[in-house]
Tab-separated table of C-alpha atoms in Angstrom:
chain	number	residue	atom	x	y	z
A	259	UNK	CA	0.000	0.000	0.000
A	260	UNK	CA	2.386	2.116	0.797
A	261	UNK	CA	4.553	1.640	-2.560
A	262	UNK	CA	1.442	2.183	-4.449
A	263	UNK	CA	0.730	5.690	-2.741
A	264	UNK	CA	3.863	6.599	-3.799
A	265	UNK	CA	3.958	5.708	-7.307
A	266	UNK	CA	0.587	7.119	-6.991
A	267	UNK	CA	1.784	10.582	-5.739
A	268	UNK	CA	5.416	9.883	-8.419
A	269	UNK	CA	2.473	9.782	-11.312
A	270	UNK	CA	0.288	12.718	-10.367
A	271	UNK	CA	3.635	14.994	-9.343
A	272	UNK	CA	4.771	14.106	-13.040
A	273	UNK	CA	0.870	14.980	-14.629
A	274	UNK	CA	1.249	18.348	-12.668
A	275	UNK	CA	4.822	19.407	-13.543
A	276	UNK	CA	5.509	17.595	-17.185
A	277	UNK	CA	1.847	17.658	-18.856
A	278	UNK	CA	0.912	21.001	-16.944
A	279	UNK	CA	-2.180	19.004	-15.696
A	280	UNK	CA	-4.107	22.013	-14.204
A	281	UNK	CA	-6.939	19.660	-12.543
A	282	UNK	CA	-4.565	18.031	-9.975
A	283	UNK	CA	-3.215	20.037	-7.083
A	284	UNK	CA	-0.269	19.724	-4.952
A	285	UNK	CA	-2.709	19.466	-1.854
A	286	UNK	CA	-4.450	16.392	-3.362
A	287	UNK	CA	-1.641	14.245	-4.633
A	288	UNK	CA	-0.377	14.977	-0.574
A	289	UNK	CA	-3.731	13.729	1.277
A	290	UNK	CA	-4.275	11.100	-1.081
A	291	UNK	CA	0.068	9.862	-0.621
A	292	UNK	CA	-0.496	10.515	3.221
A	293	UNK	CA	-3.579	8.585	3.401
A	294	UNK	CA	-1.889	5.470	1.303
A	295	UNK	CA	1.003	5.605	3.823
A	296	UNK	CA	-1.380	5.358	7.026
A	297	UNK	CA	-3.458	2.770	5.696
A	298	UNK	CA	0.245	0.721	4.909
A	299	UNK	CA	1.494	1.477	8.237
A	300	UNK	CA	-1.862	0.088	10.050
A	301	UNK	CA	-1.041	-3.349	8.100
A	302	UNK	CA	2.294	-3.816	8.591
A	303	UNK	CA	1.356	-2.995	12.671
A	304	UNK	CA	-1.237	-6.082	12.073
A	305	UNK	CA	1.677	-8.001	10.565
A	306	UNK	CA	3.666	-7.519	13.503
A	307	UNK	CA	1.208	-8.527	15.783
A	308	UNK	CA	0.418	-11.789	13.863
A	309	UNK	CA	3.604	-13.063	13.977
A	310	UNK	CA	4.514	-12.090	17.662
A	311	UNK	CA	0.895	-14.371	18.000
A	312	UNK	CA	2.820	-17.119	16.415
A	313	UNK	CA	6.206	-17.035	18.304
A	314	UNK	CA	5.959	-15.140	21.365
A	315	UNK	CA	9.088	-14.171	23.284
A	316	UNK	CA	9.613	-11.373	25.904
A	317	UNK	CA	12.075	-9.608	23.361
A	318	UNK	CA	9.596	-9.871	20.695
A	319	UNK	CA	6.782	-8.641	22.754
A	320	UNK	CA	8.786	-5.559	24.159
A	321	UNK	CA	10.128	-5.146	20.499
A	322	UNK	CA	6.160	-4.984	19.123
A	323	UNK	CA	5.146	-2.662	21.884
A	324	UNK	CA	7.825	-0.348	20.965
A	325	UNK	CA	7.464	-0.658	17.404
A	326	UNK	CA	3.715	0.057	17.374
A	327	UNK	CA	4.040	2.759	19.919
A	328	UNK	CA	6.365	4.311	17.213
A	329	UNK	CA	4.049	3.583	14.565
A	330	UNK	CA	0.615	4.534	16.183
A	331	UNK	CA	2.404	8.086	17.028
A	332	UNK	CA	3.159	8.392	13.402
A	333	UNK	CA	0.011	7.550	12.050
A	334	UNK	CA	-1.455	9.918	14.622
A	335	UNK	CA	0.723	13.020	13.383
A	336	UNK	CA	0.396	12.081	9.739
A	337	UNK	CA	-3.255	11.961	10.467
A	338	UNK	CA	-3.911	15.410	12.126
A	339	UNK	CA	-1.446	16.938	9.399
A	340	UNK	CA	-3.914	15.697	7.096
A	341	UNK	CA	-6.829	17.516	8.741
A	342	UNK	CA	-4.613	20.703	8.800
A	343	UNK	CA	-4.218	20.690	4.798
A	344	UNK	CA	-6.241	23.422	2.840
A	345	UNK	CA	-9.152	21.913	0.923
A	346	UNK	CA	-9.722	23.463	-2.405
A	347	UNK	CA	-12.727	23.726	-3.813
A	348	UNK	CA	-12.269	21.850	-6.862
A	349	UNK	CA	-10.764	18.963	-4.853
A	350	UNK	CA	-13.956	19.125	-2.543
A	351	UNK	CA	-16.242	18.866	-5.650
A	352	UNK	CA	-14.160	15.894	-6.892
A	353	UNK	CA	-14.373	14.090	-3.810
A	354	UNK	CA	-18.287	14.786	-3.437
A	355	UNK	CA	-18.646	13.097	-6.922
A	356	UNK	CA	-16.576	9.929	-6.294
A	357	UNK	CA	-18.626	9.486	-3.134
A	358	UNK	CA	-21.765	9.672	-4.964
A	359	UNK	CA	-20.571	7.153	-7.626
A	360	UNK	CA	-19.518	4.826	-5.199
A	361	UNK	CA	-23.047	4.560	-3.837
């Protein structure tokens, strides 16, 4: 997941700089990279878990609870930035439409 977001974001920087794509913004290709890389850090926390499930040791537990501690903190931040980002309006209308499609 989180490879895709990037090549995601690596396409859409390219439509905006080389093809002087004037629909895409800067503040899009960002929330939609961010939320790819939260979504890939939630499963590679559940990946962790599983296999500490499988082969428990004390290292491995105190290990997890550091690494997810690290992880949740980061997916927090990268969260509330996310919140923080101007919405433009054209973005907003785009995202109204794919939500209506979807239903």
């Amino acid at each position: 997941m989180i490879i895709y977001g990037g090549v995601r974001g690596a396409i859409g920087f390219l439509r905006i700089e080389v093809l002087q794509h004037r629909t895409l913004s800067y503040d899009s290709i960002r929330r939609d990279f961010t939320n790819k890389l939260i979504f890939g850090l939630e499963f590679i926390i559940a990946a962790d878990l599983l296999a500490t499930i499988i082969a428990p040791s004390m290292e491995d537990v105190l290990l997890l609870g550091s690494i997810v501690a690290i992880r949740t903190a980061l997916s927090y931040f990268l969260s509330k930035e996310t919140l923080e980002y101007p919405m433009s309006d054209e973005y907003n209308s785009s995202m109204i439409k794919r939500i209506k499609n979807e239903q």
